[in-house]
Coordinates of C-alpha atoms (C1' of nucleotides) in Angstrom, one line a residue:
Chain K
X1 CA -10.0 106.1 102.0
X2 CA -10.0 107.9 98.5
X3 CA -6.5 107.0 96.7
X4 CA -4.6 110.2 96.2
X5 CA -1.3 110.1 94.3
X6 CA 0.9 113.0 93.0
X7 CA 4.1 114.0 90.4
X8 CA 6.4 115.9 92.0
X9 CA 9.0 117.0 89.1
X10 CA 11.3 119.5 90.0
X11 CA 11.2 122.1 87.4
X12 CA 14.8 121.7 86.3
X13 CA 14.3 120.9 82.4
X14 CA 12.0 120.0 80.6
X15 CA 9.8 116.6 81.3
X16 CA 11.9 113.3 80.1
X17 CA 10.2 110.5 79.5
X18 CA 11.4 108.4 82.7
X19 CA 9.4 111.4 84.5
X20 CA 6.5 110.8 82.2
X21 CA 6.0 107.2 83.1
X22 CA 6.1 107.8 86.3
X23 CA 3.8 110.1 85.8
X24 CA 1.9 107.6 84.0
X25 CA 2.0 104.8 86.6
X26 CA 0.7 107.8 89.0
X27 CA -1.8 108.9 87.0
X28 CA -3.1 105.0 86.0
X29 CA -3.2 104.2 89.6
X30 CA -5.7 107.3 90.4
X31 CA -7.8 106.8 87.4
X32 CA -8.2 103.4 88.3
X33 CA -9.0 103.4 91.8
X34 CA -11.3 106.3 90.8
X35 CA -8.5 108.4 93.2
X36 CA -7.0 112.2 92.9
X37 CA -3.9 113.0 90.9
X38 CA -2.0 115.8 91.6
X39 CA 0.7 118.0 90.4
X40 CA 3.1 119.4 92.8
X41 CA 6.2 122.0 91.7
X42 CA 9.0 121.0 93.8
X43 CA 11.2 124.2 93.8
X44 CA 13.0 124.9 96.6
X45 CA 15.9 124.4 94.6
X46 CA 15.9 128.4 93.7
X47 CA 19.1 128.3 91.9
X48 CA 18.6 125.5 89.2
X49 CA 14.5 126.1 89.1
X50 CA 13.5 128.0 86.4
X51 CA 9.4 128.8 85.2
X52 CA 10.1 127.8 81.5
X53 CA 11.0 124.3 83.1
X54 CA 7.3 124.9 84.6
X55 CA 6.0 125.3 81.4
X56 CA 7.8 122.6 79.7
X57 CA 6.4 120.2 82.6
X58 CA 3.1 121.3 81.7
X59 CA 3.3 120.8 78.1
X60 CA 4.6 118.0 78.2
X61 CA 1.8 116.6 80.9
X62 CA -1.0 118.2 78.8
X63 CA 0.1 116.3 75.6
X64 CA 0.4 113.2 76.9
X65 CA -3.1 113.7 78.0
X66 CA -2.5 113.6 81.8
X67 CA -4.4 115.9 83.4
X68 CA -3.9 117.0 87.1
X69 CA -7.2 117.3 89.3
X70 CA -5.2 119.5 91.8
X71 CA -2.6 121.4 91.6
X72 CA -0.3 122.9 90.1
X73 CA 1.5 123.6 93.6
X74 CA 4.6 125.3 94.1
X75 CA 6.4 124.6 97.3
X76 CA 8.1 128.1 97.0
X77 CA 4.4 128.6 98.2
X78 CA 4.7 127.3 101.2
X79 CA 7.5 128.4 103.2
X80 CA 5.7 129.1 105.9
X81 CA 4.2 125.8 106.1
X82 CA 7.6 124.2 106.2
X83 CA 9.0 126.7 108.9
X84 CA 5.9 125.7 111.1
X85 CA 7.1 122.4 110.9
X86 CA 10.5 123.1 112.0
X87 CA 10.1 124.7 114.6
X88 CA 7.8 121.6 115.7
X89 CA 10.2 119.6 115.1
X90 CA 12.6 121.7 117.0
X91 CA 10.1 122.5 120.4
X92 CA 9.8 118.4 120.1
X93 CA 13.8 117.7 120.1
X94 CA 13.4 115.7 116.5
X95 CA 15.6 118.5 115.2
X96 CA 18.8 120.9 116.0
X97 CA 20.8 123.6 115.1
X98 CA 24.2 122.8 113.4
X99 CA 27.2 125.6 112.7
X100 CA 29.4 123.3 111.2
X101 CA 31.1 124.7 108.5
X102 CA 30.9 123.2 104.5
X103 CA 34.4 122.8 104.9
X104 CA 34.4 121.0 108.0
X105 CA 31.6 119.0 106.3
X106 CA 33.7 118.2 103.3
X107 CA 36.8 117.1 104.9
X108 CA 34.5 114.7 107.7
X109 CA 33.1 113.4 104.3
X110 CA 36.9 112.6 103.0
X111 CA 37.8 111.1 106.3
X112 CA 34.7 108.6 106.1
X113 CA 35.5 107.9 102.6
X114 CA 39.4 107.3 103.1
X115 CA 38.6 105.3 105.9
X116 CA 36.1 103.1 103.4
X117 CA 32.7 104.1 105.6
X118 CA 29.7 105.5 104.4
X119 CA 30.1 109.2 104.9
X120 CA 28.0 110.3 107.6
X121 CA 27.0 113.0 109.9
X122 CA 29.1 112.8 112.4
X123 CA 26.3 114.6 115.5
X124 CA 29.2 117.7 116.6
X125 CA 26.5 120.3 117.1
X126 CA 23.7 118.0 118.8
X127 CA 26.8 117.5 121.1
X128 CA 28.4 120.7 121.3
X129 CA 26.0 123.7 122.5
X130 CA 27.0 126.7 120.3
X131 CA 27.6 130.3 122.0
X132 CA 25.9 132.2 119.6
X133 CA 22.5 130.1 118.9
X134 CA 21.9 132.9 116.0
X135 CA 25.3 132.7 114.3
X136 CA 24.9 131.2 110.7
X137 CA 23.5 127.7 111.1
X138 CA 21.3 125.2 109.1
X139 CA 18.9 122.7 110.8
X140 CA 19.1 119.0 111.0
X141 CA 16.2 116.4 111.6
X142 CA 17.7 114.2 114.3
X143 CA 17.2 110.8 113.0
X144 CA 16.2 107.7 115.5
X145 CA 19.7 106.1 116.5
X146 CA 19.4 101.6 116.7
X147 CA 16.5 99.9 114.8
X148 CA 15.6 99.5 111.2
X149 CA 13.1 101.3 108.8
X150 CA 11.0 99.0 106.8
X151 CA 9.3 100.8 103.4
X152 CA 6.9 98.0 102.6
X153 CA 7.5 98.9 98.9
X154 CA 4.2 97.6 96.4
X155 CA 6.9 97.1 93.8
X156 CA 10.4 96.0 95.9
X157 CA 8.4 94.4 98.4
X158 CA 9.5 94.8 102.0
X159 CA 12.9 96.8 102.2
X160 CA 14.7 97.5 105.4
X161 CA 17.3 100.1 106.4
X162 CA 19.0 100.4 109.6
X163 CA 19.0 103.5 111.3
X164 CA 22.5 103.4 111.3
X165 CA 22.8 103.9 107.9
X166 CA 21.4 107.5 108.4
X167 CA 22.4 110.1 109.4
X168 CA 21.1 113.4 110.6
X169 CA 19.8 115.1 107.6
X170 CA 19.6 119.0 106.6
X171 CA 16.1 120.0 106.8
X172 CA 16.6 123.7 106.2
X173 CA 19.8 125.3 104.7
X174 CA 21.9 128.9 105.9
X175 CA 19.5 131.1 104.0
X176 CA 16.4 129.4 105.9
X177 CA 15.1 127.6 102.9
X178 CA 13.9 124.0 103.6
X179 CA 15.2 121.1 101.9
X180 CA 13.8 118.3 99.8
X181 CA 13.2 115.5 102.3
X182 CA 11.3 117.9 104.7
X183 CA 9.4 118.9 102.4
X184 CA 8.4 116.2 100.7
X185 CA 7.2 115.2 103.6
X186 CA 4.9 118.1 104.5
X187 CA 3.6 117.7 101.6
X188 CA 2.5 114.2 101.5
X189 CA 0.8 114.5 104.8
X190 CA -0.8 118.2 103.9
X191 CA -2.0 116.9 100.4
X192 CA -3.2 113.5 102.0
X193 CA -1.4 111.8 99.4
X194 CA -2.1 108.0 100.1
X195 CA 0.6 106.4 97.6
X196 CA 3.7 107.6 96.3
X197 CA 4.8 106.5 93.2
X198 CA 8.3 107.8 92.2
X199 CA 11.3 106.7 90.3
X200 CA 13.8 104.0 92.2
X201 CA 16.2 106.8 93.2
X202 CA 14.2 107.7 95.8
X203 CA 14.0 104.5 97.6
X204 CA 16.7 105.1 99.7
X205 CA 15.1 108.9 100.7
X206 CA 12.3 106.7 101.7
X207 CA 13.3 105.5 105.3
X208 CA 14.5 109.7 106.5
X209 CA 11.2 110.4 105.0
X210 CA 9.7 107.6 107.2
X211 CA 11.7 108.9 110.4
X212 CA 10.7 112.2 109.8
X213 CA 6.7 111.6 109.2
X214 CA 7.0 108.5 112.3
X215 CA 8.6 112.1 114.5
X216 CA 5.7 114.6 113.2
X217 CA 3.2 111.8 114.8
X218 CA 2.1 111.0 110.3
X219 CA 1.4 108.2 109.2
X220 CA 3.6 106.9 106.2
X221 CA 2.2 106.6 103.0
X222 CA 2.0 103.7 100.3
X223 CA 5.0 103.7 98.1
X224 CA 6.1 102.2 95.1
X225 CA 9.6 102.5 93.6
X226 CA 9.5 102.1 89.9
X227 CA 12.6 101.3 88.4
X228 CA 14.7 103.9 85.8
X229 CA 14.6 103.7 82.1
X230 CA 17.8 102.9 80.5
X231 CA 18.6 104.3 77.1
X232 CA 19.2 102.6 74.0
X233 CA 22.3 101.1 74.7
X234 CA 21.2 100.2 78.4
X235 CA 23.5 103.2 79.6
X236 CA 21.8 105.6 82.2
X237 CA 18.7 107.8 79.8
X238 CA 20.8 111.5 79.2
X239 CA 20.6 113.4 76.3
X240 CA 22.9 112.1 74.5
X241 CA 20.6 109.6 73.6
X242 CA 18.6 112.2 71.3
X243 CA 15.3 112.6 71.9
X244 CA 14.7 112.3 75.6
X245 CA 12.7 115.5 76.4
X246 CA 8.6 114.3 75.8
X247 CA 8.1 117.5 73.3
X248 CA 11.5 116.0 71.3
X249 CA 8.7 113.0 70.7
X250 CA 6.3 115.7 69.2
X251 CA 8.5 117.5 67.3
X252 CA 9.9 114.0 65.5
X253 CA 6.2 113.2 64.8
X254 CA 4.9 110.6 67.1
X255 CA 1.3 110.3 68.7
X256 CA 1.1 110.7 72.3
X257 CA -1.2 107.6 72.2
X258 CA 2.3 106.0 70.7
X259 CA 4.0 107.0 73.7
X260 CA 1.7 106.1 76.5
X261 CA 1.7 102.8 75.1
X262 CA 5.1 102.4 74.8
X263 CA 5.7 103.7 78.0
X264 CA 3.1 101.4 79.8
X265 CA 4.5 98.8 78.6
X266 CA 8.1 99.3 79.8
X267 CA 8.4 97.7 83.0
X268 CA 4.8 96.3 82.9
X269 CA 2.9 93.8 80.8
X270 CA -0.5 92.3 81.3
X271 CA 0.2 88.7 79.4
X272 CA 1.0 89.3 75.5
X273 CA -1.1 92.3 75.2
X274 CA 0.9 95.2 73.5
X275 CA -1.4 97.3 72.2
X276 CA -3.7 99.5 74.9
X277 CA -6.0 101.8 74.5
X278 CA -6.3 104.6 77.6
X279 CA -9.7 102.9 79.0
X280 CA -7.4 99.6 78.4
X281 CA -4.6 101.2 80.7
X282 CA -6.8 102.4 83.2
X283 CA -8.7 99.1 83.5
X284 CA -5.5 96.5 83.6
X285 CA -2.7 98.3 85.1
X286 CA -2.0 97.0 88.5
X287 CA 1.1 98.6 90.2
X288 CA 2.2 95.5 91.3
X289 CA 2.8 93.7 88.3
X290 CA 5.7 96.8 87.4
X291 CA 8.9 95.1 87.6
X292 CA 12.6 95.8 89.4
X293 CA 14.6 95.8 86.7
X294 CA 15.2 98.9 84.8
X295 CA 15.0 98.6 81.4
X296 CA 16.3 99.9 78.2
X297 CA 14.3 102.5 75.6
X298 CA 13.6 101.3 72.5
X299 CA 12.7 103.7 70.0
X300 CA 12.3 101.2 67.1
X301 CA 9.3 99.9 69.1
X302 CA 8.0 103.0 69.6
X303 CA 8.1 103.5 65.7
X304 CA 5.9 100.3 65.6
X305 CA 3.5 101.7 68.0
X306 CA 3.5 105.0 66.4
X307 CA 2.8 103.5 62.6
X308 CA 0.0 101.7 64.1
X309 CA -1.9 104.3 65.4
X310 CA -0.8 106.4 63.0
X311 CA -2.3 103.5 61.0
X312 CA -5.3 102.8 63.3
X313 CA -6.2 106.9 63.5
X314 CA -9.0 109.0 61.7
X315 CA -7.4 110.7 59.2
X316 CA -9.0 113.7 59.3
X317 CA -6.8 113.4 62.9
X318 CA -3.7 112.7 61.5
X319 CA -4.0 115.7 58.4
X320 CA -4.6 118.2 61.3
X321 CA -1.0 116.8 63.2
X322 CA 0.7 116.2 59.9
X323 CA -0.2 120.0 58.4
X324 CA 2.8 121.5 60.9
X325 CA 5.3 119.3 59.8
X326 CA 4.4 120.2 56.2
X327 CA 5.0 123.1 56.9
X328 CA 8.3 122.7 58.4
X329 CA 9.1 121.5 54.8
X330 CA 7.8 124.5 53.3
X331 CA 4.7 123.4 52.1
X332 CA 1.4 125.1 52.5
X333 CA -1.1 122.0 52.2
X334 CA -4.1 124.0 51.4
X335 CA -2.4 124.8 48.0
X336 CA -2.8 121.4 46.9
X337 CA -4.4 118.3 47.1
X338 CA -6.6 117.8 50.3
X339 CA -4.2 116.7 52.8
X340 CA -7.1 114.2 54.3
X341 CA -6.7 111.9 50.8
X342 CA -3.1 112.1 50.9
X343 CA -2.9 110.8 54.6
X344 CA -5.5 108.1 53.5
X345 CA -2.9 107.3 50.7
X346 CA -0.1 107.4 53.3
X347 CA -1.2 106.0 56.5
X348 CA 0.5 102.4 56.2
X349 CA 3.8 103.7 55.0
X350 CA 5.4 106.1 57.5
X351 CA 6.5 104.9 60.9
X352 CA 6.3 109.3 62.0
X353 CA 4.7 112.6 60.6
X354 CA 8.0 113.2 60.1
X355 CA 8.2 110.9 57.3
X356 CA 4.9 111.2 56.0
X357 CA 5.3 114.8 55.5
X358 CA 9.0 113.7 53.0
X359 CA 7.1 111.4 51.3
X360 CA 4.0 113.4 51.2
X361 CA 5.7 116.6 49.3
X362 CA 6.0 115.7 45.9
X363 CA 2.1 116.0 46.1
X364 CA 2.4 119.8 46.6
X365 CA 5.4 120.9 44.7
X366 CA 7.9 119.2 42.1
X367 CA 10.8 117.1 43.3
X368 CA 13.9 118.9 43.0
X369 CA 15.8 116.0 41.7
X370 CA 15.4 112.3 40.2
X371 CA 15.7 109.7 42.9
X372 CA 19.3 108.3 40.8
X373 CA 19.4 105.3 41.5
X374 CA 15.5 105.0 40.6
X375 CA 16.1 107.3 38.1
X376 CA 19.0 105.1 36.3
X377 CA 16.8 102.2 36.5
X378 CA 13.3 103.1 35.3
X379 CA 14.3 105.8 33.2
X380 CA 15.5 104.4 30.3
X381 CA 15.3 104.6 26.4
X382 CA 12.6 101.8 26.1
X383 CA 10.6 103.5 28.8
X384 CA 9.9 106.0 26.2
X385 CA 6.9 104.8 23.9
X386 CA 5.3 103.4 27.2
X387 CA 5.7 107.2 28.5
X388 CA 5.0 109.1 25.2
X389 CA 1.5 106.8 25.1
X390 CA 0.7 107.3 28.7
X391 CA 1.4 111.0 28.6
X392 CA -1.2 111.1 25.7
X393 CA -4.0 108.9 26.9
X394 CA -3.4 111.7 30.5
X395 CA -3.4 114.4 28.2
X396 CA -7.4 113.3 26.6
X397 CA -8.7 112.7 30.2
X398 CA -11.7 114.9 30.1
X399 CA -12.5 113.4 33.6
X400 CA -9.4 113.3 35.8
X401 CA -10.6 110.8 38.5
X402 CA -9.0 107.2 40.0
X403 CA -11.1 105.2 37.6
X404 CA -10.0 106.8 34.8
X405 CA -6.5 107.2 35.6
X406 CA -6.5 103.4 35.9
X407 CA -8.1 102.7 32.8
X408 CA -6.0 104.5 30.6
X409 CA -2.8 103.1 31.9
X410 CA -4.2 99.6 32.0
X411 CA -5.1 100.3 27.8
X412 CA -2.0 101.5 27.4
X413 CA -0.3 98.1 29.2
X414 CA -2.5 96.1 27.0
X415 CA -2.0 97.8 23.2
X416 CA 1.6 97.5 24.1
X417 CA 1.4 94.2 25.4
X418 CA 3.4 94.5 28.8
X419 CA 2.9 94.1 32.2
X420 CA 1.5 96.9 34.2
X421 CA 5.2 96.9 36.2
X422 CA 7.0 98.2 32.5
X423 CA 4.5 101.0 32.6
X424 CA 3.4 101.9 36.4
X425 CA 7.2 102.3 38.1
X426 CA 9.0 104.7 35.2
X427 CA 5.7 106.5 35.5
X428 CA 6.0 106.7 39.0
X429 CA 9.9 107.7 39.0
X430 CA 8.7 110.4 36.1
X431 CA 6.0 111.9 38.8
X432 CA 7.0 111.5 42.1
X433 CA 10.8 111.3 41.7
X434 CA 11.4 108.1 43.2
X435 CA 10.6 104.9 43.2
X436 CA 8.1 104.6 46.3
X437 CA 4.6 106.0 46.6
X438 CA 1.3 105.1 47.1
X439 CA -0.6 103.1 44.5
X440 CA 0.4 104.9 41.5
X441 CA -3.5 105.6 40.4
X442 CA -4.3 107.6 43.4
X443 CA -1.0 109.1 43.4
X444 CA -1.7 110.2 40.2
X445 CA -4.8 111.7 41.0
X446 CA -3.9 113.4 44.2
X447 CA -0.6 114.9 42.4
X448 CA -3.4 116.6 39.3
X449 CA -3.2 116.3 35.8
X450 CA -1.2 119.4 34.7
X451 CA 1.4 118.4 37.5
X452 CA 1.7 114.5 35.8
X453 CA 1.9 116.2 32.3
X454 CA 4.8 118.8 33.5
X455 CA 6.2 116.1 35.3
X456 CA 6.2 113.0 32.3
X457 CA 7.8 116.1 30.2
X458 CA 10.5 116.4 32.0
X459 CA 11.3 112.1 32.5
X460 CA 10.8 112.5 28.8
X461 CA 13.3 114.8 28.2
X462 CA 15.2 112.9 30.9
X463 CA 15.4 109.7 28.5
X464 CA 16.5 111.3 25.8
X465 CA 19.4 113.2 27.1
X466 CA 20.1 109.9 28.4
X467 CA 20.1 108.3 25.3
X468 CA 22.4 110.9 23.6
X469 CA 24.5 110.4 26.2
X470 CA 25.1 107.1 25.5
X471 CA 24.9 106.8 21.7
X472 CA 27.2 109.6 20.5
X473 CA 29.7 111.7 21.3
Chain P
rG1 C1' 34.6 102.4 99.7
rU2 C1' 29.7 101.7 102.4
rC3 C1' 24.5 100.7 102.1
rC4 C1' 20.2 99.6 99.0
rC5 C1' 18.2 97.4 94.5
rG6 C1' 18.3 94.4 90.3
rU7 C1' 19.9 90.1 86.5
rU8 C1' 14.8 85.3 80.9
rC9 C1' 16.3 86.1 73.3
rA10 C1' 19.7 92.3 70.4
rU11 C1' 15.3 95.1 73.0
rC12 C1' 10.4 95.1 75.8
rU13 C1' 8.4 91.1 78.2
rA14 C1' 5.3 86.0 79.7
rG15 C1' 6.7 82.6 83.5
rA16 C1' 4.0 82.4 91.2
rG17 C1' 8.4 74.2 91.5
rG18 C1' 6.3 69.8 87.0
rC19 C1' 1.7 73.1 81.8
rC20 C1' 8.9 75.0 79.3
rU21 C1' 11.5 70.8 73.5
rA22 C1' 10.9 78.4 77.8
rG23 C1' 5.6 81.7 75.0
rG24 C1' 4.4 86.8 72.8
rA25 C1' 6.1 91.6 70.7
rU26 C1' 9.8 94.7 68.3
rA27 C1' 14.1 94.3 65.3
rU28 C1' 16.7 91.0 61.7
rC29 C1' 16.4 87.3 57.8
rG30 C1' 13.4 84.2 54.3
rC31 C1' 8.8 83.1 51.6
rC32 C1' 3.8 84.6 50.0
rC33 C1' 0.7 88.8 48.4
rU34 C1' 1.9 92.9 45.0
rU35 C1' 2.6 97.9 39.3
rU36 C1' 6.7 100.4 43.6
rC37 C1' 7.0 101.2 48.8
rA38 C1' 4.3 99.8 52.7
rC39 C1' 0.4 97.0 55.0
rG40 C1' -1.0 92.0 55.7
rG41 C1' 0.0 86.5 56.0
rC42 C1' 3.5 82.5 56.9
rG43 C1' 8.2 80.9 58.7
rA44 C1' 13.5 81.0 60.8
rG45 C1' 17.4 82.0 64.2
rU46 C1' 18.5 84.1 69.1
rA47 C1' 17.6 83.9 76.1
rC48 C1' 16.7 81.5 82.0
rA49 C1' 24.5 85.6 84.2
rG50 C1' 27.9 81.7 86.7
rG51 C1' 28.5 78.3 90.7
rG52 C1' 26.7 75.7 94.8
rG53 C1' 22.5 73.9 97.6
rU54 C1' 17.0 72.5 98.8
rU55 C1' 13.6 69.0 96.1
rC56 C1' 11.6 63.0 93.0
rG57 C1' 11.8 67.6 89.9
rA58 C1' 14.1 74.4 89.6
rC59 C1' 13.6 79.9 85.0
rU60 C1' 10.8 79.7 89.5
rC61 C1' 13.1 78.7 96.6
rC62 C1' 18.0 79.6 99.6
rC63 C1' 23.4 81.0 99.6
rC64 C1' 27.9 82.7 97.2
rU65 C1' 30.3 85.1 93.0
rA66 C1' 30.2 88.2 88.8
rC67 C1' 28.0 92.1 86.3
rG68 C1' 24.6 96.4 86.2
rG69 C1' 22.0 100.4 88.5
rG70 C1' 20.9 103.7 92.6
rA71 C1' 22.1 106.3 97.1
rC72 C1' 25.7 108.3 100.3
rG73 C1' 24.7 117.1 98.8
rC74 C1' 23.1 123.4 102.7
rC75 C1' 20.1 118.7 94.5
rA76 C1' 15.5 116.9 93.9

RNA sequence: GUCCCGUUCAUCUAGAGGCCUAGGAUAUCGCCCUUUCACGGCGAGUACAGGGGUUCGACUCCCCUACGGGACGCCA
């Protein structure tokens, strides 16, 4: 038996990331078992589906990397399908016509909860014959009565559901559409999926789904219920919580590498490991070491994963991802230094792209404004001979390279007999504008010599207003 | 309300009855490295929800309580 699995999103928005794991876990299980993974569209919701949800879905698949060997299917394909099976079920007495109203649905639904009962189906129309058998009606799979349903769950373990508890489900609304649980169904058995991997909400969908393949003569699937992500503050994931939707992670520069291993990791471990490469994943998961417990999202972890592969990437890699988000900023990088040596003077200091392209700009244009509080501390009246004498030794640079850079500040240090730290940080304030940057030679170099002399100029002219300031007047 | 599921540091987790004075990671704090910021190294504090059993022994097994989540739709 080949292992099949599937996603089944319903194209309602766009692909969170407690869809993506699950996604994930379906994917990892396929790739390891050297299985199928498939992408199925479920949209017989026609009101609330919409095809830019499609297309979000698929973005958001193809940047995580998780690519579908069949599919994508759309269930508004298969209509026809579904009706066949229907009627099947209808010929077979698994299923009947029901005219009862909505409102005389609602108000049994009341009663049951008033009464403090689990609002069921009460069985009027497998009872009562109607005398118009075309009058407006829906169609209900008529679920076993006595016994219990056992979903032998690889994550929950064995979980069983009497029959009682269920009622007789809707498997095709008024306007002749079918409903999710039939379905689902269908599809499972048509696509020969072997184990379904889904989020915990579904567990309880699993015994109707159990009735209904046990009535069609199917044989049940594998499942496995993996629990929900919680969001940061361990309340249900929703957006207010920010950045839910996969491309949001994109946009706010992280890797998709960052995310896969963050999100194989919540709600599965293999011993202390946390960092996994895809083959890694592939090779270790095991479904059944997932957990029950939901669990919270943590984005600070995710910025440590992120800055490590950030850290860990090519950089020729991470110039080609970081160029957009320059130019969000308004920065071309190709006029400027190449944006390859300033990632390599970068990489260990910005947790997203996001970041890296903030503290990356000063390298392409001139900060707006001092940093003040590095300003007020580095720019100061004695910092002025140190400046004055590194702006000249910049100035004779016939070669403008790291090696020189570094030699003429360290002569400078030395004739004036202080440490480097009196002479590196108010040059660094005077070029970049604050006080953080890379090491302040190849800084330096990256930011060009006509860029440091504007730049020293104007911390120059910086002091001294500064010192007016505070001697007269 | 009814049914189902869950509960180890702030967070992700290790733990399959003695290996647990409960381990790792993130975050936090401290020290070291250092021309800044980072990176890196070292170290600190913080957890078995509560109560009953079972057992020579329970984080691990059973029961109850509390809390949290899910489901109960002509949504998926």
């Amino acid at each position: 038996m080949t292992v099949r699995t599937r996603f089944a999103p319903s194209p309602t928005g766009y692909l969170h990331v407690g869809g993506a794991r699950t996604a994930l876990f379906s994917w990892l299980y396929a790739r390891k078992h050297g299985g199928k993974f498939v992408l199925r569209i479920e949209d017989t919701d026609l009101e609330r589906s919409t095809p830019e949800s499609v297309n979000a879905i698929l973005e958001g698949m193809t940047w995580m990397g998780l690519e579908y060997d069949e599919g994508p299917f759309y269930q508004t394909d298969r209509f026809n399908r579904y009706n066949e099976i229907i009627q099947q079920l209808l010929d077979d007495g698994h299923a009947y016509r029901c005219y009862c109203s909505k409102e005389r649905l609602d108000e049994l639904r009341e009663t049951q909860m008033a009464a403090k009962t689990k609002p069921r189906y009460d069985g009027h129309c497998l009872k009562n014959k109607a005398d118009d058998v075309d009058a407006p009606h829906v169609i209900r799979f008529r679920n076993p009565v006595g016994g219990s349903v056992i979903v032998n769950d690889l994550i929950r373990g064995k979980v069983a559901i009497s029959n009682d508890e269920l009622d007789d489900l809707i498997i095709r609304r008024t306007d002749g559409s079918p409903t999710y649980n039939l379905t689902v169904v269908v599809d499972d058995m048509d696509m020969n999926i072997t184990h379904v991997i889904r989020g915990d909400d579904h567990l309880n969908n699993a015994p109707r789904q159990i009735n209904i393949l046990n009535a069609l003569g199917a044989e049940a699937p594998i499942y496995a219920h993996v629990p929900m992500i919680l969001g940061d503050d361990g309340s249900r994931l929703s957006k207010r919580h920010g950045a839910v939707s996969v491309m949001q992670y994109r946009d706010d520069g992280f890797l998709p590498e960052a995310l896969l291993n963050y999100l194989v990791r919540l709600g599965w471990s293999h011993g202390d490991q946390e960092i996994f490469s895809i083959d890694e994943m592939i090779s270790l998961f095991d479904i059944n070491d997932v957990n029950k417990a939901p669990s919270s999202f943590n984005t600070e972890k995710l910025e440590w994963l992120n800055q490590h592969y950030i850290k860990e990437s090519d950089p020729a890699h991470i110039a080609s991802l970081l160029s957009p988000h320059m130019g969000d900023l308004g920065i071309d990088p190709s006029q400027g230094p190449d944006l390859v040596e300033v990632v390599k003077a970068q990489q260990e200091r910005a947790n997203t792209l996001v970041e890296m392209a903030d503290i990356s700009q000063f390298f392409y244009k001139d900060y707006d404004d001092f940093d003040e509080k590095a300003a007020k501390k580095n720019l100061r009246p004695v910092a002025a001979e140190p400046m004055q004498k590194i702006r000249e030794a910049l100035a004779a640079l016939t070669e403008w390279s790291e090696d020189t850079i570094h030699t003429a500040i360290h002569d400078v240090a030395d004739a004036l007999e202080v440490k480097m730290g009196k002479v590196a940080q108010p040059l660094r304030v005077a070029v970049v504008g604050r006080a953080a940057s890379p090491g302040i030679d190849v800084t330096l170099f990256l930011v060009g010599q006509d860029a440091c002399l504007r730049r020293i100029d104007r911390a120059l002219a910086y002091i001294e207003a500064r010192a007016n300031e505070t001697t007269g007047n």
